[in-house]
């Protein structure tokens, strides 16, 4: 039987294999593994790619979010607004600096933070809004920036799923005062391990972050602040330098796959709506199904791997009981956690496989009378 994985990095890796092997050997021979030339080059190039003045490489996406909050002085007693429907790391970052996440439900069509509800949640303690460009789809940054400006709040982007996406011609990862991202292997831009970065325009914040990721020191053995150890190492930075050159093509390929899905799947199957005036990079392609778990089993029986993003929303996770939320607090998020299914989407996914997947999905909806 046909076997289609949910994600495979095989094709991507084949394209860059030779260059990556040479680069890793080069790093090994250089004897310089941490905070070297390769990281400096990547930070320059990723800042240029993002249209920001600076970039600071860090250990992972969670640290990128955490260090962004710390750099802004956000701490216990502060509140930070974030979408209820997101990967848990967005919320854990806020909790880890001692601040309180204030969740806001998402728009049922775009799955991004419902900006119409944000102002209901702003209090005297609110310091920032973290927006998440979920599944590669940019948030409505114009609305969010105007709410932030009016209420004197910082905007931080969680750009972990949207490297290269844009809103009104401007790249995501360039709107917030600080913008965090992740290079976890399966992201649109991923390394061969853990990695992350923050893109910024402020020179002061840039200098602060360089200290914060490295024991609080700009000069070896001189610590100015209490920092942590969260650095993007030379091997990962070298790999990212190579992959960054392909990101534009790879994002185009993701958009092509998504457009095939749009064409081939029955029109009546609900999919994520892309925010007006924006370009998604389709980190994921999700569909809504009232019998989601049965659909997943059916596809699995046909050799098609799928995933659920995300089966338990952050506010109902055990790790977040301290926040005091309960079932029913965020109806859209809770509904999405029950009906969304992510279909295979990766570089090198063949057109005939997309046709096969779409046909199987259509068959399931017809067979179960789900089309109306
Ligand atoms: C992957 C991801 C993160 C966390 O990144 P890590 O590098 O795994 O720590 C944060 N936010 C979102 C939206 C993500 O998808």
Short mmCIF file of C-alpha atoms and ligand atoms in Angstrom, two decimals:
data_model
loop_
_atom_site.label_atom_id
_atom_site.label_comp_id
_atom_site.label_asym_id
_atom_site.label_seq_id
_atom_site.Cartn_x
_atom_site.Cartn_y
_atom_site.Cartn_z
CA UNK A 1 0.00 0.00 0.00
CA UNK A 2 0.97 3.60 -0.60
CA UNK A 3 2.61 5.29 2.42
CA UNK A 4 2.59 9.06 2.64
CA UNK A 5 4.26 10.53 5.73
CA UNK A 6 2.90 13.67 7.37
CA UNK A 7 6.25 15.36 6.93
CA UNK A 8 9.51 14.25 5.39
CA UNK A 9 12.73 16.25 5.21
CA UNK A 10 14.28 13.75 2.82
CA UNK A 11 13.91 15.79 -0.38
CA UNK A 12 15.05 19.00 1.25
CA UNK A 13 18.06 17.24 2.75
CA UNK A 14 19.05 15.66 -0.57
CA UNK A 15 19.24 19.13 -2.16
CA UNK A 16 21.61 20.51 0.49
CA UNK A 17 23.43 17.34 1.59
CA UNK A 18 26.83 18.00 -0.03
CA UNK A 19 26.96 21.61 1.05
CA UNK A 20 25.91 20.77 4.62
CA UNK A 21 28.46 17.98 4.97
CA UNK A 22 31.26 20.27 3.84
CA UNK A 23 30.04 23.02 6.14
CA UNK A 24 29.90 20.80 9.22
CA UNK A 25 33.42 19.51 8.52
CA UNK A 26 34.54 23.11 8.11
CA UNK A 27 33.12 24.00 11.52
CA UNK A 28 34.76 20.98 13.12
CA UNK A 29 38.12 21.90 11.59
CA UNK A 30 37.76 25.54 12.68
CA UNK A 31 37.60 24.45 16.32
CA UNK A 32 35.07 27.22 16.89
CA UNK A 33 31.64 25.98 17.89
CA UNK A 34 29.90 28.77 19.79
CA UNK A 35 29.37 32.46 18.89
CA UNK A 36 31.57 32.49 15.80
CA UNK A 37 31.57 33.69 12.19
CA UNK A 38 28.80 31.39 10.98
CA UNK A 39 26.37 32.72 13.55
CA UNK A 40 27.37 36.29 12.71
CA UNK A 41 26.77 35.63 9.02
CA UNK A 42 23.40 34.02 9.70
CA UNK A 43 22.30 36.87 11.96
CA UNK A 44 23.15 39.39 9.22
CA UNK A 45 21.40 37.39 6.53
CA UNK A 46 18.31 36.51 8.52
CA UNK A 47 17.93 40.16 9.61
CA UNK A 48 18.16 41.20 5.93
CA UNK A 49 15.67 38.48 4.96
CA UNK A 50 13.27 39.72 7.66
CA UNK A 51 13.79 43.40 6.83
CA UNK A 52 14.97 44.20 10.32
CA UNK A 53 18.17 45.86 11.46
CA UNK A 54 19.33 43.03 13.72
CA UNK A 55 18.92 39.38 14.55
CA UNK A 56 20.10 37.46 17.62
CA UNK A 57 20.39 33.67 17.36
CA UNK A 58 19.31 31.72 20.43
CA UNK A 59 18.86 28.11 21.54
CA UNK A 60 15.22 27.54 20.54
CA UNK A 61 11.87 29.21 19.93
CA UNK A 62 10.71 29.08 23.54
CA UNK A 63 13.87 30.90 24.66
CA UNK A 64 13.41 33.44 21.85
CA UNK A 65 9.98 34.30 23.27
CA UNK A 66 11.20 34.26 26.86
CA UNK A 67 14.23 36.46 26.20
CA UNK A 68 12.02 38.90 24.27
CA UNK A 69 9.79 39.28 27.32
CA UNK A 70 12.78 39.60 29.65
CA UNK A 71 14.39 42.24 27.40
CA UNK A 72 11.22 44.32 27.75
CA UNK A 73 11.34 43.96 31.53
CA UNK A 74 8.10 41.96 31.64
CA UNK A 75 7.83 40.12 34.97
CA UNK A 76 5.62 39.04 37.83
CA UNK A 77 2.54 41.24 38.17
CA UNK A 78 2.42 41.99 34.43
CA UNK A 79 -0.12 40.64 31.98
CA UNK A 80 0.55 39.59 28.40
CA UNK A 81 -2.20 38.99 25.85
CA UNK A 82 -1.87 35.93 23.59
CA UNK A 83 -4.12 33.82 21.37
CA UNK A 84 -5.87 30.83 23.00
CA UNK A 85 -5.24 28.68 19.93
CA UNK A 86 -1.48 28.27 19.59
CA UNK A 87 1.37 25.90 20.37
CA UNK A 88 1.87 25.73 24.16
CA UNK A 89 5.33 27.38 23.98
CA UNK A 90 3.77 30.80 23.36
CA UNK A 91 1.95 30.56 26.69
CA UNK A 92 4.74 28.84 28.67
CA UNK A 93 7.16 31.66 27.76
CA UNK A 94 4.87 34.19 29.46
CA UNK A 95 4.45 31.97 32.54
CA UNK A 96 8.18 31.32 32.77
CA UNK A 97 9.02 35.01 33.20
CA UNK A 98 6.43 35.14 35.98
CA UNK A 99 3.85 37.16 34.04
CA UNK A 100 0.23 36.16 33.51
CA UNK A 101 -0.95 35.04 30.07
CA UNK A 102 -4.31 36.58 29.23
CA UNK A 103 -5.77 34.48 26.46
CA UNK A 104 -8.05 35.74 23.71
CA UNK A 105 -10.06 33.45 21.43
CA UNK A 106 -9.22 33.23 17.72
CA UNK A 107 -11.15 34.12 14.60
CA UNK A 108 -13.06 31.03 13.37
CA UNK A 109 -11.88 31.55 9.79
CA UNK A 110 -8.26 32.71 9.98
CA UNK A 111 -7.51 30.88 13.28
CA UNK A 112 -5.42 33.89 14.39
CA UNK A 113 -6.11 36.11 17.43
CA UNK A 114 -9.54 37.76 17.20
CA UNK A 115 -8.48 41.41 17.26
CA UNK A 116 -12.09 42.53 17.87
CA UNK A 117 -11.89 40.95 21.34
CA UNK A 118 -8.43 42.14 22.38
CA UNK A 119 -9.52 45.42 23.99
CA UNK A 120 -11.96 43.60 26.30
CA UNK A 121 -8.95 41.99 27.97
CA UNK A 122 -6.66 45.00 28.41
CA UNK A 123 -6.12 46.12 32.02
CA UNK A 124 -3.72 48.48 33.78
CA UNK A 125 -1.36 45.50 34.12
CA UNK A 126 -1.22 44.62 30.40
CA UNK A 127 2.24 45.16 28.97
CA UNK A 128 2.30 43.38 25.62
CA UNK A 129 0.42 41.41 22.98
CA UNK A 130 2.03 38.30 21.51
CA UNK A 131 0.61 37.50 18.10
CA UNK A 132 1.07 34.11 16.43
CA UNK A 133 0.96 33.79 12.64
CA UNK A 134 -0.58 30.35 12.95
CA UNK A 135 0.08 27.70 10.30
CA UNK A 136 1.93 30.38 8.29
CA UNK A 137 -1.04 32.75 8.06
CA UNK A 138 -0.21 36.35 9.10
CA UNK A 139 -2.34 38.11 11.72
CA UNK A 140 -4.07 41.34 10.76
CA UNK A 141 -1.10 43.47 11.79
CA UNK A 142 -2.69 46.81 10.95
CA UNK A 143 -5.54 46.25 13.44
CA UNK A 144 -3.19 44.85 16.04
CA UNK A 145 -0.70 47.70 15.71
CA UNK A 146 -3.45 50.27 16.07
CA UNK A 147 -4.80 48.57 19.23
CA UNK A 148 -1.27 48.40 20.65
CA UNK A 149 -0.56 52.04 19.85
CA UNK A 150 -3.85 53.24 21.34
CA UNK A 151 -3.25 51.29 24.57
CA UNK A 152 0.49 51.79 24.81
CA UNK A 153 1.36 48.10 24.54
CA UNK A 154 4.31 46.31 23.00
CA UNK A 155 3.72 43.88 20.15
CA UNK A 156 5.82 40.71 20.05
CA UNK A 157 5.47 38.35 17.11
CA UNK A 158 5.72 34.60 17.49
CA UNK A 159 6.93 33.93 13.95
CA UNK A 160 7.85 30.27 14.50
CA UNK A 161 5.40 29.08 11.82
CA UNK A 162 5.71 31.91 9.34
CA UNK A 163 9.30 32.53 8.17
CA UNK A 164 8.91 34.51 4.95
CA UNK A 165 5.17 35.26 5.20
CA UNK A 166 4.05 38.83 4.57
CA UNK A 167 1.29 41.26 5.38
CA UNK A 168 0.71 44.22 3.06
CA UNK A 169 4.08 43.54 1.45
CA UNK A 170 5.93 43.54 4.77
CA UNK A 171 7.54 40.41 6.17
CA UNK A 172 6.20 38.92 9.38
CA UNK A 173 8.94 39.02 11.97
CA UNK A 174 9.42 42.76 11.33
CA UNK A 175 6.27 44.25 12.91
CA UNK A 176 6.83 43.77 16.63
CA UNK A 177 9.34 45.53 18.86
CA UNK A 178 10.84 42.02 19.19
CA UNK A 179 10.02 39.03 17.02
CA UNK A 180 10.72 35.50 18.11
CA UNK A 181 11.10 32.49 15.87
CA UNK A 182 12.12 28.84 16.01
CA UNK A 183 14.28 26.72 13.74
CA UNK A 184 12.98 23.39 15.02
CA UNK A 185 13.65 20.90 12.17
CA UNK A 186 10.07 20.72 10.86
CA UNK A 187 9.53 24.49 10.66
CA UNK A 188 9.58 26.23 7.26
CA UNK A 189 13.19 27.14 8.07
CA UNK A 190 14.64 24.48 10.33
CA UNK A 191 18.09 23.37 11.45
CA UNK A 192 19.34 19.90 12.40
CA UNK A 193 18.48 20.22 16.07
CA UNK A 194 17.13 23.03 18.22
CA UNK A 195 17.52 26.67 17.25
CA UNK A 196 15.76 30.01 17.40
CA UNK A 197 16.19 33.73 16.83
CA UNK A 198 14.85 37.17 17.62
CA UNK A 199 14.63 39.86 14.94
CA UNK A 200 14.68 43.50 16.06
CA UNK A 201 15.23 47.08 14.93
CA UNK A 202 16.34 48.60 18.24
CA UNK A 203 20.09 48.66 18.74
CA UNK A 204 19.68 48.84 22.53
CA UNK A 205 17.49 45.73 22.62
CA UNK A 206 19.93 44.01 20.28
CA UNK A 207 22.84 44.67 22.64
CA UNK A 208 20.74 43.60 25.65
CA UNK A 209 19.74 40.33 23.98
CA UNK A 210 23.31 39.48 23.06
CA UNK A 211 24.12 39.67 26.75
CA UNK A 212 20.98 37.89 27.95
CA UNK A 213 21.64 34.80 25.80
CA UNK A 214 25.22 34.55 27.05
CA UNK A 215 25.44 34.69 30.89
CA UNK A 216 24.74 38.42 30.83
CA UNK A 217 28.13 39.16 29.34
CA UNK A 218 29.20 41.09 26.25
CA UNK A 219 32.84 40.54 27.14
CA UNK A 220 34.01 37.10 28.24
CA UNK A 221 34.01 36.72 32.05
CA UNK A 222 32.37 40.12 32.61
CA UNK A 223 28.68 39.67 33.45
CA UNK A 224 26.55 42.84 33.54
CA UNK A 225 23.16 41.25 34.05
CA UNK A 226 21.85 37.86 35.12
CA UNK A 227 21.58 36.12 31.77
CA UNK A 228 21.14 32.54 30.67
CA UNK A 229 22.90 30.23 28.23
CA UNK A 230 20.84 30.05 25.03
CA UNK A 231 22.96 30.28 21.89
CA UNK A 232 22.56 29.14 18.31
CA UNK A 233 25.70 27.05 17.75
CA UNK A 234 28.01 27.26 14.74
CA UNK A 235 26.97 23.94 13.21
CA UNK A 236 23.29 24.94 13.26
CA UNK A 237 24.06 28.46 12.03
CA UNK A 238 26.06 27.01 9.13
CA UNK A 239 23.16 24.75 8.16
CA UNK A 240 20.72 27.66 8.39
CA UNK A 241 22.96 29.79 6.13
CA UNK A 242 22.64 27.09 3.49
CA UNK A 243 18.91 26.52 3.95
CA UNK A 244 18.07 30.24 3.98
CA UNK A 245 19.09 30.45 0.32
CA UNK A 246 16.32 27.98 -0.55
CA UNK A 247 13.60 29.34 1.73
CA UNK A 248 11.91 31.48 -0.91
CA UNK A 249 11.65 28.55 -3.35
CA UNK A 250 10.54 26.19 -0.61
CA UNK A 251 7.82 28.58 0.56
CA UNK A 252 6.66 28.89 -3.06
CA UNK A 253 6.47 25.12 -3.27
CA UNK A 254 4.38 25.03 -0.08
CA UNK A 255 2.00 27.57 -1.61
CA UNK A 256 1.76 25.46 -4.78
CA UNK A 257 0.91 22.35 -2.74
CA UNK A 258 -1.72 24.34 -0.83
CA UNK A 259 -3.24 25.59 -4.08
CA UNK A 260 -3.44 22.00 -5.36
CA UNK A 261 -5.28 21.04 -2.18
CA UNK A 262 -7.65 23.97 -2.66
CA UNK A 263 -8.32 22.85 -6.23
CA UNK A 264 -8.70 19.15 -5.53
CA UNK A 265 -10.57 19.09 -2.23
CA UNK A 266 -14.33 19.57 -2.37
CA UNK A 267 -15.17 23.27 -2.10
CA UNK A 268 -17.55 22.56 0.74
CA UNK A 269 -14.72 21.32 3.01
CA UNK A 270 -13.77 24.27 5.23
CA UNK A 271 -10.12 25.33 5.19
CA UNK A 272 -8.18 28.13 6.90
CA UNK A 273 -8.98 31.54 5.39
CA UNK A 274 -5.91 33.60 4.66
CA UNK A 275 -5.89 37.10 6.20
CA UNK A 276 -6.68 39.90 3.72
CA UNK A 277 -3.67 41.51 2.03
CA UNK A 278 -1.32 38.83 3.22
CA UNK A 279 0.70 35.92 1.89
CA UNK A 280 0.74 32.70 3.89
CA UNK A 281 3.71 30.34 3.84
CA UNK A 282 1.51 27.34 4.69
CA UNK A 283 3.50 25.86 7.53
CA UNK A 284 0.47 23.56 7.75
CA UNK A 285 -2.56 22.81 5.62
CA UNK A 286 -5.56 22.07 7.81
CA UNK A 287 -9.14 21.11 7.10
CA UNK A 288 -12.21 21.13 9.35
CA UNK A 289 -14.10 17.87 9.84
CA UNK A 290 -16.95 17.15 12.29
CA UNK A 291 -15.76 13.52 12.40
CA UNK A 292 -12.10 14.40 12.60
CA UNK A 293 -10.84 11.36 14.52
CA UNK A 294 -12.67 8.97 12.18
CA UNK A 295 -11.24 10.84 9.18
CA UNK A 296 -7.75 10.51 10.65
CA UNK A 297 -8.24 6.74 11.12
CA UNK A 298 -9.68 6.39 7.60
CA UNK A 299 -6.72 8.22 6.04
CA UNK A 300 -4.32 6.17 8.13
CA UNK A 301 -5.94 2.98 6.77
CA UNK A 302 -5.19 4.37 3.29
CA UNK A 303 -1.52 4.92 4.19
CA UNK A 304 -1.81 8.68 4.75
CA UNK A 305 -0.29 10.15 7.93
CA UNK A 306 -1.94 13.24 9.37
CA UNK A 307 -1.56 15.24 12.57
CA UNK A 308 -3.72 17.24 14.94
CA UNK A 309 -2.72 20.81 15.78
CA UNK A 310 -3.53 20.97 18.61
CA UNK A 311 -5.55 18.30 20.43
CA UNK A 312 -5.62 20.10 23.81
CA UNK A 313 -5.67 23.91 23.86
CA UNK A 314 -3.17 25.54 26.26
CA UNK A 315 -5.88 26.78 28.66
CA UNK A 316 -6.99 23.17 29.27
CA UNK A 317 -3.47 21.76 29.68
CA UNK A 318 -2.45 20.51 33.12
CA UNK A 319 0.57 22.83 32.99
CA UNK A 320 -1.80 25.78 32.89
CA UNK A 321 -4.30 24.89 35.65
CA UNK A 322 -2.75 27.67 37.74
CA UNK A 323 -4.25 30.16 35.27
CA UNK A 324 -7.74 29.13 36.37
CA UNK A 325 -9.32 28.66 32.96
CA UNK A 326 -12.05 26.10 32.36
CA UNK A 327 -13.79 24.35 29.49
CA UNK A 328 -16.06 26.78 27.68
CA UNK A 329 -13.82 29.84 28.11
CA UNK A 330 -12.70 29.91 24.45
CA UNK A 331 -15.38 28.28 22.29
CA UNK A 332 -13.68 28.76 18.90
CA UNK A 333 -10.34 27.41 20.13
CA UNK A 334 -12.03 24.45 21.80
CA UNK A 335 -14.04 23.66 18.67
CA UNK A 336 -10.90 23.87 16.47
CA UNK A 337 -9.11 21.45 18.79
CA UNK A 338 -11.87 18.92 18.02
CA UNK A 339 -12.28 19.39 14.25
CA UNK A 340 -8.95 20.44 12.69
CA UNK A 341 -6.82 17.93 10.85
CA UNK A 342 -3.47 18.76 9.20
CA UNK A 343 -2.75 17.04 5.89
CA UNK A 344 0.74 16.11 4.62
CA UNK A 345 2.64 19.13 3.28
CA UNK A 346 6.38 19.07 2.72
CA UNK A 347 9.02 19.85 0.12
CA UNK A 348 8.96 17.18 -2.56
CA UNK A 349 5.38 15.97 -1.94
CA UNK A 350 4.43 14.67 -5.38
CA UNK A 351 1.38 15.96 -7.27
CA UNK A 352 0.06 12.42 -7.65
CA UNK A 353 0.23 11.98 -3.88
CA UNK A 354 -1.69 15.23 -3.36
CA UNK A 355 -4.34 13.94 -5.78
CA UNK A 356 -4.48 10.64 -3.88
CA UNK A 357 -4.83 12.38 -0.49
CA UNK A 358 -7.51 14.78 -1.76
CA UNK A 359 -9.48 11.92 -3.34
CA UNK A 360 -9.42 9.93 -0.11
CA UNK A 361 -10.55 12.96 1.90
CA UNK A 362 -13.38 13.71 -0.55
CA UNK A 363 -14.45 10.06 -0.43
CA UNK A 364 -14.67 10.13 3.38
CA UNK A 365 -16.81 13.29 3.41
CA UNK A 366 -19.18 11.85 0.77
CA UNK A 367 -19.40 8.44 2.40
CA UNK A 368 -20.30 10.02 5.74
CA UNK A 369 -22.69 12.63 4.35
CA UNK A 370 -20.55 15.47 5.61
CA UNK A 371 -20.97 17.71 2.57
CA UNK A 372 -23.64 20.36 2.89
C1 LIG B 1 7.58 25.61 17.34
C2 LIG B 1 6.88 26.74 17.99
C3 LIG B 1 7.41 27.37 19.14
C4 LIG B 1 8.57 26.82 19.93
O1 LIG B 1 9.73 26.60 19.26
P1 LIG B 1 10.83 25.59 19.87
O2 LIG B 1 12.03 25.89 19.04
O3 LIG B 1 10.31 24.22 19.68
O4 LIG B 1 11.02 25.95 21.30
C5 LIG B 1 6.77 28.49 19.62
N1 LIG B 1 5.65 28.95 19.05
C6 LIG B 1 5.08 28.36 17.98
C7 LIG B 1 3.84 28.94 17.38
C8 LIG B 1 5.67 27.22 17.43
O5 LIG B 1 5.10 26.63 16.38
#
